[in-house]
Amino acid sequence: MSDEDKPELTGKIKEKLIASKEKTAEAGRHLTGRPDLKRENRLPPGQHLVEKWPVLDLGVQPDLDPQTWKMRIEGLVEKEIILSLADFMALPQSRSVSDIHCVTTWSRYDNQWDGVSSRSILDLVRPKADARHVIFHAYDGYTTNISLDVFAEPDVLLAHSWEGKPLTREHGGPVRAIVPQWYFWKSAKWIRRIEFSATDKPGFWEERGYHNEADPWREQRYSE
Ligand SMILES: Nc1nc2c(c(=O)[nH]1)N[C@H]1C(S)=C(S)[C@@H](COP(=O)(O)O)O[C@H]1N2
Ligand SMILES: [Mo]
């Protein structure tokens, strides 16, 4: 129930509510992305809140040398590119704040990411008209797929930093995807290659029973 529906809010309580709402709205104005943080209830169904950031992967955490690291962006694009970390860091930089929702039911609020926005990447490589899907390929062999529309959302980043510090190896450094509107399995760590495709290609978990989309607000956890 929203505050407006509650009948008798008076005096101090009302003032407090308005002040907190103004703060939320103020925070929202600085966000480029989806308005998750403006939700009255930010916790999607079936999730619980954690403070610490858990580590989840397939048990292999590639040890990538920043000096030799490369990321390739290819497939149905006008211009395929290979970026070194220096090239990547020289691209226009963006910051976004978003909540993490993991399908294993933990959520973590207000993560501050720095990196290169998906939109900058799109400007650079220019997807061809028939490109519809984006597939992340990672250095540990992991893959995951999202639609080009979701990739193009303004809060999607290829992130190199969390809370102002370089991403650690366990969390996917030097560069991982952040796709805030989906469950976190779509946010590939240790990105090696980004493929633009006309056809969809279910990734590691999508082939093993996870939903092809991953909307936490609709609990798109597993496929039927
Ligand atoms: N390369 C790679 N990316 C990955 C995974 C993985 O195993 N390999 N696991 C996914 C899953 S299931 C989750 S919940 C998040 C976990 O990210 P974290 O360890 O930084 O919390 O990474 C996602 N990205
Ligand atoms: Mo996950």
PDB file of C-alpha atoms and ligand atoms in Angstrom:
ATOM      1  CA  MET A   1       0.000   0.000   0.000  1.00  0.00           C
ATOM      2  CA  SER A   2       1.401   3.375  -0.910  1.00  0.00           C
ATOM      3  CA  ASP A   3       1.508   6.214   1.588  1.00  0.00           C
ATOM      4  CA  GLU A   4      -1.211   8.051  -0.311  1.00  0.00           C
ATOM      5  CA  ASP A   5      -3.629   5.224   0.420  1.00  0.00           C
ATOM      6  CA  LYS A   6      -3.214   5.532   4.173  1.00  0.00           C
ATOM      7  CA  PRO A   7      -6.040   7.630   5.566  1.00  0.00           C
ATOM      8  CA  GLU A   8      -4.858   9.523   8.633  1.00  0.00           C
ATOM      9  CA  LEU A   9      -1.331  10.779   8.336  1.00  0.00           C
ATOM     10  CA  THR A  10      -0.889  13.915  10.310  1.00  0.00           C
ATOM     11  CA  GLY A  11       1.720  16.208  11.849  1.00  0.00           C
ATOM     12  CA  LYS A  12       5.183  14.840  12.473  1.00  0.00           C
ATOM     13  CA  ILE A  13       4.668  11.476  10.816  1.00  0.00           C
ATOM     14  CA  LYS A  14       3.528  13.052   7.600  1.00  0.00           C
ATOM     15  CA  GLU A  15       6.437  15.499   7.608  1.00  0.00           C
ATOM     16  CA  LYS A  16       8.850  12.630   8.133  1.00  0.00           C
ATOM     17  CA  LEU A  17       7.348  10.630   5.301  1.00  0.00           C
ATOM     18  CA  ILE A  18       7.479  13.551   2.926  1.00  0.00           C
ATOM     19  CA  ALA A  19      11.090  14.255   3.856  1.00  0.00           C
ATOM     20  CA  SER A  20      12.099  10.668   3.242  1.00  0.00           C
ATOM     21  CA  LYS A  21      10.235  10.591  -0.053  1.00  0.00           C
ATOM     22  CA  GLU A  22      11.929  13.781  -1.155  1.00  0.00           C
ATOM     23  CA  LYS A  23      15.266  12.192  -0.348  1.00  0.00           C
ATOM     24  CA  THR A  24      14.387   9.137  -2.413  1.00  0.00           C
ATOM     25  CA  ALA A  25      13.268  11.324  -5.300  1.00  0.00           C
ATOM     26  CA  GLU A  26      16.457  13.353  -5.038  1.00  0.00           C
ATOM     27  CA  ALA A  27      18.541  10.174  -5.173  1.00  0.00           C
ATOM     28  CA  GLY A  28      16.484   9.015  -8.137  1.00  0.00           C
ATOM     29  CA  ARG A  29      17.235  12.149 -10.111  1.00  0.00           C
ATOM     30  CA  HIS A  30      20.904  11.228 -10.196  1.00  0.00           C
ATOM     31  CA  LEU A  31      20.274   7.773 -11.505  1.00  0.00           C
ATOM     32  CA  THR A  32      20.391   7.088 -15.162  1.00  0.00           C
ATOM     33  CA  GLY A  33      18.835   3.668 -14.985  1.00  0.00           C
ATOM     34  CA  ARG A  34      15.655   1.903 -14.241  1.00  0.00           C
ATOM     35  CA  PRO A  35      13.873   3.336 -11.225  1.00  0.00           C
ATOM     36  CA  ASP A  36      14.405   0.368  -8.900  1.00  0.00           C
ATOM     37  CA  LEU A  37      15.648   2.668  -6.172  1.00  0.00           C
ATOM     38  CA  LYS A  38      12.449   4.693  -6.277  1.00  0.00           C
ATOM     39  CA  ARG A  39      10.331   1.659  -5.505  1.00  0.00           C
ATOM     40  CA  GLU A  40       8.444   1.789  -2.236  1.00  0.00           C
ATOM     41  CA  ASN A  41       9.538  -1.773  -1.731  1.00  0.00           C
ATOM     42  CA  ARG A  42      12.919  -2.407  -3.280  1.00  0.00           C
ATOM     43  CA  LEU A  43      13.072  -6.060  -2.363  1.00  0.00           C
ATOM     44  CA  PRO A  44      11.681  -8.338  -5.093  1.00  0.00           C
ATOM     45  CA  PRO A  45       9.537 -11.325  -4.085  1.00  0.00           C
ATOM     46  CA  GLY A  46      11.383 -14.239  -2.510  1.00  0.00           C
ATOM     47  CA  GLN A  47      14.564 -12.221  -1.852  1.00  0.00           C
ATOM     48  CA  HIS A  48      16.314 -11.313   1.418  1.00  0.00           C
ATOM     49  CA  LEU A  49      18.746  -8.510   2.027  1.00  0.00           C
ATOM     50  CA  VAL A  50      22.465  -9.028   2.681  1.00  0.00           C
ATOM     51  CA  GLU A  51      25.165  -6.527   3.662  1.00  0.00           C
ATOM     52  CA  LYS A  52      28.241  -8.438   2.520  1.00  0.00           C
ATOM     53  CA  TRP A  53      28.719  -9.194  -1.148  1.00  0.00           C
ATOM     54  CA  PRO A  54      28.797 -12.999  -1.724  1.00  0.00           C
ATOM     55  CA  VAL A  55      30.944 -14.641  -4.398  1.00  0.00           C
ATOM     56  CA  LEU A  56      29.337 -17.077  -6.828  1.00  0.00           C
ATOM     57  CA  ASP A  57      30.878 -18.759  -9.828  1.00  0.00           C
ATOM     58  CA  LEU A  58      31.720 -22.142 -11.288  1.00  0.00           C
ATOM     59  CA  GLY A  59      34.743 -22.563  -9.026  1.00  0.00           C
ATOM     60  CA  VAL A  60      37.349 -21.237 -11.436  1.00  0.00           C
ATOM     61  CA  GLN A  61      38.442 -17.646 -10.941  1.00  0.00           C
ATOM     62  CA  PRO A  62      40.687 -16.731 -13.874  1.00  0.00           C
ATOM     63  CA  ASP A  63      43.806 -14.816 -12.868  1.00  0.00           C
ATOM     64  CA  LEU A  64      43.935 -12.204 -15.624  1.00  0.00           C
ATOM     65  CA  ASP A  65      46.980 -10.028 -16.178  1.00  0.00           C
ATOM     66  CA  PRO A  66      45.850  -6.405 -16.703  1.00  0.00           C
ATOM     67  CA  GLN A  67      48.861  -5.912 -19.002  1.00  0.00           C
ATOM     68  CA  THR A  68      47.777  -8.550 -21.485  1.00  0.00           C
ATOM     69  CA  TRP A  69      43.984  -8.637 -20.888  1.00  0.00           C
ATOM     70  CA  LYS A  70      41.922  -8.164 -24.029  1.00  0.00           C
ATOM     71  CA  MET A  71      38.220  -7.951 -24.724  1.00  0.00           C
ATOM     72  CA  ARG A  72      36.795  -8.588 -28.168  1.00  0.00           C
ATOM     73  CA  ILE A  73      33.489  -7.203 -29.392  1.00  0.00           C
ATOM     74  CA  GLU A  74      32.298  -8.912 -32.518  1.00  0.00           C
ATOM     75  CA  GLY A  75      29.534 -10.518 -34.548  1.00  0.00           C
ATOM     76  CA  LEU A  76      26.790  -8.501 -36.200  1.00  0.00           C
ATOM     77  CA  VAL A  77      28.441  -5.099 -35.846  1.00  0.00           C
ATOM     78  CA  GLU A  78      29.753  -2.581 -38.351  1.00  0.00           C
ATOM     79  CA  LYS A  79      33.083  -2.411 -36.570  1.00  0.00           C
ATOM     80  CA  GLU A  80      34.561  -5.295 -34.593  1.00  0.00           C
ATOM     81  CA  ILE A  81      37.031  -4.177 -31.952  1.00  0.00           C
ATOM     82  CA  ILE A  82      39.630  -5.640 -29.637  1.00  0.00           C
ATOM     83  CA  LEU A  83      40.335  -3.553 -26.545  1.00  0.00           C
ATOM     84  CA  SER A  84      43.272  -3.695 -24.165  1.00  0.00           C
ATOM     85  CA  LEU A  85      42.577  -2.547 -20.623  1.00  0.00           C
ATOM     86  CA  ALA A  86      44.244   0.794 -21.442  1.00  0.00           C
ATOM     87  CA  ASP A  87      41.972   1.184 -24.498  1.00  0.00           C
ATOM     88  CA  PHE A  88      38.969   0.301 -22.352  1.00  0.00           C
ATOM     89  CA  MET A  89      39.893   2.785 -19.612  1.00  0.00           C
ATOM     90  CA  ALA A  90      40.307   5.514 -22.239  1.00  0.00           C
ATOM     91  CA  LEU A  91      36.647   5.188 -23.315  1.00  0.00           C
ATOM     92  CA  PRO A  92      34.050   7.589 -21.859  1.00  0.00           C
ATOM     93  CA  GLN A  93      33.420   6.615 -18.240  1.00  0.00           C
ATOM     94  CA  SER A  94      30.049   6.243 -16.547  1.00  0.00           C
ATOM     95  CA  ARG A  95      28.890   5.614 -13.013  1.00  0.00           C
ATOM     96  CA  SER A  96      25.676   3.916 -11.958  1.00  0.00           C
ATOM     97  CA  VAL A  97      24.195   2.789  -8.661  1.00  0.00           C
ATOM     98  CA  SER A  98      22.086  -0.340  -8.650  1.00  0.00           C
ATOM     99  CA  ASP A  99      20.754  -3.204  -6.556  1.00  0.00           C
ATOM    100  CA  ILE A 100      21.967  -6.779  -6.991  1.00  0.00           C
ATOM    101  CA  HIS A 101      19.365  -9.540  -6.981  1.00  0.00           C
ATOM    102  CA  CYS A 102      20.793 -13.051  -7.119  1.00  0.00           C
ATOM    103  CA  VAL A 103      18.538 -15.961  -8.079  1.00  0.00           C
ATOM    104  CA  THR A 104      19.797 -17.801  -4.964  1.00  0.00           C
ATOM    105  CA  THR A 105      17.627 -15.235  -3.075  1.00  0.00           C
ATOM    106  CA  TRP A 106      20.094 -12.656  -1.746  1.00  0.00           C
ATOM    107  CA  SER A 107      19.887  -9.002  -2.706  1.00  0.00           C
ATOM    108  CA  ARG A 108      22.342  -6.185  -2.021  1.00  0.00           C
ATOM    109  CA  TYR A 109      21.324  -2.552  -2.342  1.00  0.00           C
ATOM    110  CA  ASP A 110      23.136   0.520  -3.639  1.00  0.00           C
ATOM    111  CA  ASN A 111      26.194  -0.830  -5.407  1.00  0.00           C
ATOM    112  CA  GLN A 112      28.181   1.886  -7.088  1.00  0.00           C
ATOM    113  CA  TRP A 113      29.748   0.837 -10.357  1.00  0.00           C
ATOM    114  CA  ASP A 114      32.225   2.618 -12.594  1.00  0.00           C
ATOM    115  CA  GLY A 115      32.872   1.546 -16.126  1.00  0.00           C
ATOM    116  CA  VAL A 116      31.871   2.013 -19.716  1.00  0.00           C
ATOM    117  CA  SER A 117      28.169   2.164 -20.485  1.00  0.00           C
ATOM    118  CA  SER A 118      26.682  -0.259 -22.957  1.00  0.00           C
ATOM    119  CA  ARG A 119      25.587   2.782 -24.953  1.00  0.00           C
ATOM    120  CA  SER A 120      29.201   3.873 -25.432  1.00  0.00           C
ATOM    121  CA  ILE A 121      29.997   0.383 -26.644  1.00  0.00           C
ATOM    122  CA  LEU A 122      27.052   0.508 -29.058  1.00  0.00           C
ATOM    123  CA  ASP A 123      28.265   3.867 -30.426  1.00  0.00           C
ATOM    124  CA  LEU A 124      31.655   2.333 -30.984  1.00  0.00           C
ATOM    125  CA  VAL A 125      30.747  -0.919 -32.711  1.00  0.00           C
ATOM    126  CA  ARG A 126      27.358   0.000 -34.252  1.00  0.00           C
ATOM    127  CA  PRO A 127      25.248  -3.185 -34.303  1.00  0.00           C
ATOM    128  CA  LYS A 128      23.855  -4.147 -37.694  1.00  0.00           C
ATOM    129  CA  ALA A 129      20.100  -3.909 -38.261  1.00  0.00           C
ATOM    130  CA  ASP A 130      19.533  -7.642 -37.758  1.00  0.00           C
ATOM    131  CA  ALA A 131      21.398  -7.863 -34.433  1.00  0.00           C
ATOM    132  CA  ARG A 132      18.900  -8.792 -31.690  1.00  0.00           C
ATOM    133  CA  HIS A 133      20.887 -10.567 -28.990  1.00  0.00           C
ATOM    134  CA  VAL A 134      24.053 -10.057 -27.001  1.00  0.00           C
ATOM    135  CA  ILE A 135      26.070 -12.995 -25.710  1.00  0.00           C
ATOM    136  CA  PHE A 136      28.764 -12.553 -23.055  1.00  0.00           C
ATOM    137  CA  HIS A 137      31.657 -15.011 -23.189  1.00  0.00           C
ATOM    138  CA  ALA A 138      33.899 -15.112 -20.138  1.00  0.00           C
ATOM    139  CA  TYR A 139      37.454 -16.243 -19.422  1.00  0.00           C
ATOM    140  CA  ASP A 140      36.203 -19.105 -17.228  1.00  0.00           C
ATOM    141  CA  GLY A 141      34.113 -20.518 -20.082  1.00  0.00           C
ATOM    142  CA  TYR A 142      30.870 -19.077 -18.688  1.00  0.00           C
ATOM    143  CA  THR A 143      28.373 -17.597 -21.124  1.00  0.00           C
ATOM    144  CA  THR A 144      25.100 -15.735 -20.694  1.00  0.00           C
ATOM    145  CA  ASN A 145      22.659 -14.098 -23.104  1.00  0.00           C
ATOM    146  CA  ILE A 146      20.506 -10.955 -23.029  1.00  0.00           C
ATOM    147  CA  SER A 147      18.484  -9.166 -25.668  1.00  0.00           C
ATOM    148  CA  LEU A 148      20.011  -6.166 -27.415  1.00  0.00           C
ATOM    149  CA  ASP A 149      17.178  -4.065 -25.942  1.00  0.00           C
ATOM    150  CA  VAL A 150      18.192  -4.977 -22.405  1.00  0.00           C
ATOM    151  CA  PHE A 151      21.876  -4.453 -23.205  1.00  0.00           C
ATOM    152  CA  ALA A 152      21.001  -0.952 -24.409  1.00  0.00           C
ATOM    153  CA  GLU A 153      19.328   0.059 -21.113  1.00  0.00           C
ATOM    154  CA  PRO A 154      21.041   3.150 -19.710  1.00  0.00           C
ATOM    155  CA  ASP A 155      22.220   1.497 -16.466  1.00  0.00           C
ATOM    156  CA  VAL A 156      24.023  -1.411 -18.144  1.00  0.00           C
ATOM    157  CA  LEU A 157      27.772  -1.116 -17.681  1.00  0.00           C
ATOM    158  CA  LEU A 158      30.948  -2.954 -18.415  1.00  0.00           C
ATOM    159  CA  ALA A 159      32.290  -2.260 -14.957  1.00  0.00           C
ATOM    160  CA  HIS A 160      35.878  -2.102 -13.755  1.00  0.00           C
ATOM    161  CA  SER A 161      35.196  -0.715 -10.273  1.00  0.00           C
ATOM    162  CA  TRP A 162      32.844  -1.224  -7.341  1.00  0.00           C
ATOM    163  CA  GLU A 163      32.539   1.379  -4.595  1.00  0.00           C
ATOM    164  CA  GLY A 164      35.421   3.304  -6.138  1.00  0.00           C
ATOM    165  CA  LYS A 165      37.881   0.401  -6.111  1.00  0.00           C
ATOM    166  CA  PRO A 166      38.971  -1.892  -8.940  1.00  0.00           C
ATOM    167  CA  LEU A 167      36.916  -5.087  -9.100  1.00  0.00           C
ATOM    168  CA  THR A 168      38.691  -7.915  -7.345  1.00  0.00           C
ATOM    169  CA  ARG A 169      39.513 -11.127  -9.136  1.00  0.00           C
ATOM    170  CA  GLU A 170      36.745 -13.031  -7.302  1.00  0.00           C
ATOM    171  CA  HIS A 171      34.148 -10.481  -8.397  1.00  0.00           C
ATOM    172  CA  GLY A 172      35.132 -10.616 -12.045  1.00  0.00           C
ATOM    173  CA  GLY A 173      37.972  -8.153 -12.524  1.00  0.00           C
ATOM    174  CA  PRO A 174      39.287  -6.544 -14.509  1.00  0.00           C
ATOM    175  CA  VAL A 175      35.966  -6.116 -16.334  1.00  0.00           C
ATOM    176  CA  ARG A 176      32.512  -7.610 -15.758  1.00  0.00           C
ATOM    177  CA  ALA A 177      29.025  -6.861 -17.004  1.00  0.00           C
ATOM    178  CA  ILE A 178      26.428  -5.215 -14.791  1.00  0.00           C
ATOM    179  CA  VAL A 179      22.844  -5.770 -15.979  1.00  0.00           C
ATOM    180  CA  PRO A 180      20.868  -4.339 -13.058  1.00  0.00           C
ATOM    181  CA  GLN A 181      17.368  -5.139 -14.208  1.00  0.00           C
ATOM    182  CA  TRP A 182      17.989  -8.912 -14.367  1.00  0.00           C
ATOM    183  CA  TYR A 183      19.027 -11.488 -11.773  1.00  0.00           C
ATOM    184  CA  PHE A 184      22.773 -11.352 -11.288  1.00  0.00           C
ATOM    185  CA  TRP A 185      23.640 -14.496 -13.279  1.00  0.00           C
ATOM    186  CA  LYS A 186      23.224 -12.295 -16.389  1.00  0.00           C
ATOM    187  CA  SER A 187      26.090 -10.070 -15.164  1.00  0.00           C
ATOM    188  CA  ALA A 188      29.038 -11.994 -16.578  1.00  0.00           C
ATOM    189  CA  LYS A 189      32.344 -11.749 -14.722  1.00  0.00           C
ATOM    190  CA  TRP A 190      35.772 -11.828 -16.457  1.00  0.00           C
ATOM    191  CA  ILE A 191      34.448 -10.766 -19.844  1.00  0.00           C
ATOM    192  CA  ARG A 192      36.464 -12.020 -22.766  1.00  0.00           C
ATOM    193  CA  ARG A 193      34.171 -11.517 -25.703  1.00  0.00           C
ATOM    194  CA  ILE A 194      30.853  -9.828 -26.426  1.00  0.00           C
ATOM    195  CA  GLU A 195      28.997 -11.244 -29.377  1.00  0.00           C
ATOM    196  CA  PHE A 196      26.149  -9.534 -31.223  1.00  0.00           C
ATOM    197  CA  SER A 197      23.855 -12.039 -32.882  1.00  0.00           C
ATOM    198  CA  ALA A 198      20.643 -12.307 -34.892  1.00  0.00           C
ATOM    199  CA  THR A 199      19.728 -15.531 -33.105  1.00  0.00           C
ATOM    200  CA  ASP A 200      19.525 -16.103 -29.365  1.00  0.00           C
ATOM    201  CA  LYS A 201      22.102 -18.411 -27.773  1.00  0.00           C
ATOM    202  CA  PRO A 202      21.162 -19.642 -24.307  1.00  0.00           C
ATOM    203  CA  GLY A 203      24.154 -19.428 -21.969  1.00  0.00           C
ATOM    204  CA  PHE A 204      25.560 -21.720 -19.293  1.00  0.00           C
ATOM    205  CA  TRP A 205      22.693 -21.467 -16.787  1.00  0.00           C
ATOM    206  CA  GLU A 206      20.023 -20.810 -19.401  1.00  0.00           C
ATOM    207  CA  GLU A 207      20.881 -24.234 -20.884  1.00  0.00           C
ATOM    208  CA  ARG A 208      20.595 -25.774 -17.424  1.00  0.00           C
ATOM    209  CA  GLY A 209      17.068 -24.745 -16.567  1.00  0.00           C
ATOM    210  CA  TYR A 210      17.329 -21.069 -15.721  1.00  0.00           C
ATOM    211  CA  HIS A 211      14.829 -18.713 -17.297  1.00  0.00           C
ATOM    212  CA  ASN A 212      15.936 -17.129 -20.582  1.00  0.00           C
ATOM    213  CA  GLU A 213      15.012 -13.732 -19.202  1.00  0.00           C
ATOM    214  CA  ALA A 214      15.641 -13.022 -15.550  1.00  0.00           C
ATOM    215  CA  ASP A 215      13.280 -10.393 -14.170  1.00  0.00           C
ATOM    216  CA  PRO A 216      13.402 -10.540 -10.353  1.00  0.00           C
ATOM    217  CA  TRP A 217      10.091  -8.662 -10.091  1.00  0.00           C
ATOM    218  CA  ARG A 218       8.387 -11.449 -12.064  1.00  0.00           C
ATOM    219  CA  GLU A 219      10.481 -14.175 -10.409  1.00  0.00           C
ATOM    220  CA  GLN A 220      11.809 -15.424 -13.717  1.00  0.00           C
ATOM    221  CA  ARG A 221      14.120 -17.866 -11.988  1.00  0.00           C
ATOM    222  CA  TYR A 222      13.691 -21.180 -13.780  1.00  0.00           C
ATOM    223  CA  SER A 223      12.088 -22.142 -17.067  1.00  0.00           C
ATOM    224  CA  GLU A 224       9.007 -24.354 -17.043  1.00  0.00           C
TER     225      GLU A 224
HETATM  226  N1  LIG B   1      32.229 -15.535 -15.816  1.00  0.00           N
HETATM  227  C1  LIG B   1      31.274 -15.807 -14.919  1.00  0.00           C
HETATM  228  N2  LIG B   1      30.361 -14.846 -14.644  1.00  0.00           N
HETATM  229  C2  LIG B   1      29.397 -15.087 -13.742  1.00  0.00           C
HETATM  230  C3  LIG B   1      29.286 -16.335 -13.096  1.00  0.00           C
HETATM  231  C4  LIG B   1      30.248 -17.331 -13.413  1.00  0.00           C
HETATM  232  O1  LIG B   1      30.234 -18.464 -12.895  1.00  0.00           O
HETATM  233  N3  LIG B   1      31.232 -17.015 -14.331  1.00  0.00           N
HETATM  234  N4  LIG B   1      28.269 -16.551 -12.189  1.00  0.00           N
HETATM  235  C5  LIG B   1      27.091 -15.679 -12.278  1.00  0.00           C
HETATM  236  C6  LIG B   1      26.254 -15.782 -11.109  1.00  0.00           C
HETATM  237  S1  LIG B   1      25.260 -17.147 -11.004  1.00  0.00           S
HETATM  238  C7  LIG B   1      26.191 -14.783 -10.186  1.00  0.00           C
HETATM  239  S2  LIG B   1      25.054 -14.818  -8.935  1.00  0.00           S
HETATM  240  C8  LIG B   1      27.123 -13.642 -10.226  1.00  0.00           C
HETATM  241  C9  LIG B   1      27.902 -13.553  -8.948  1.00  0.00           C
HETATM  242  O2  LIG B   1      28.776 -12.458  -8.954  1.00  0.00           O
HETATM  243  P1  LIG B   1      29.656 -12.180  -7.675  1.00  0.00           P
HETATM  244  O3  LIG B   1      30.477 -13.409  -7.411  1.00  0.00           O
HETATM  245  O4  LIG B   1      30.477 -10.992  -7.970  1.00  0.00           O
HETATM  246  O5  LIG B   1      28.676 -11.937  -6.545  1.00  0.00           O
HETATM  247  O6  LIG B   1      28.037 -13.726 -11.294  1.00  0.00           O
HETATM  248  C10 LIG B   1      27.493 -14.225 -12.484  1.00  0.00           C
HETATM  249  N5  LIG B   1      28.502 -14.094 -13.499  1.00  0.00           N
HETATM  250 MO    MO B   2      23.694 -16.650  -9.313  1.00  0.00          MO
END
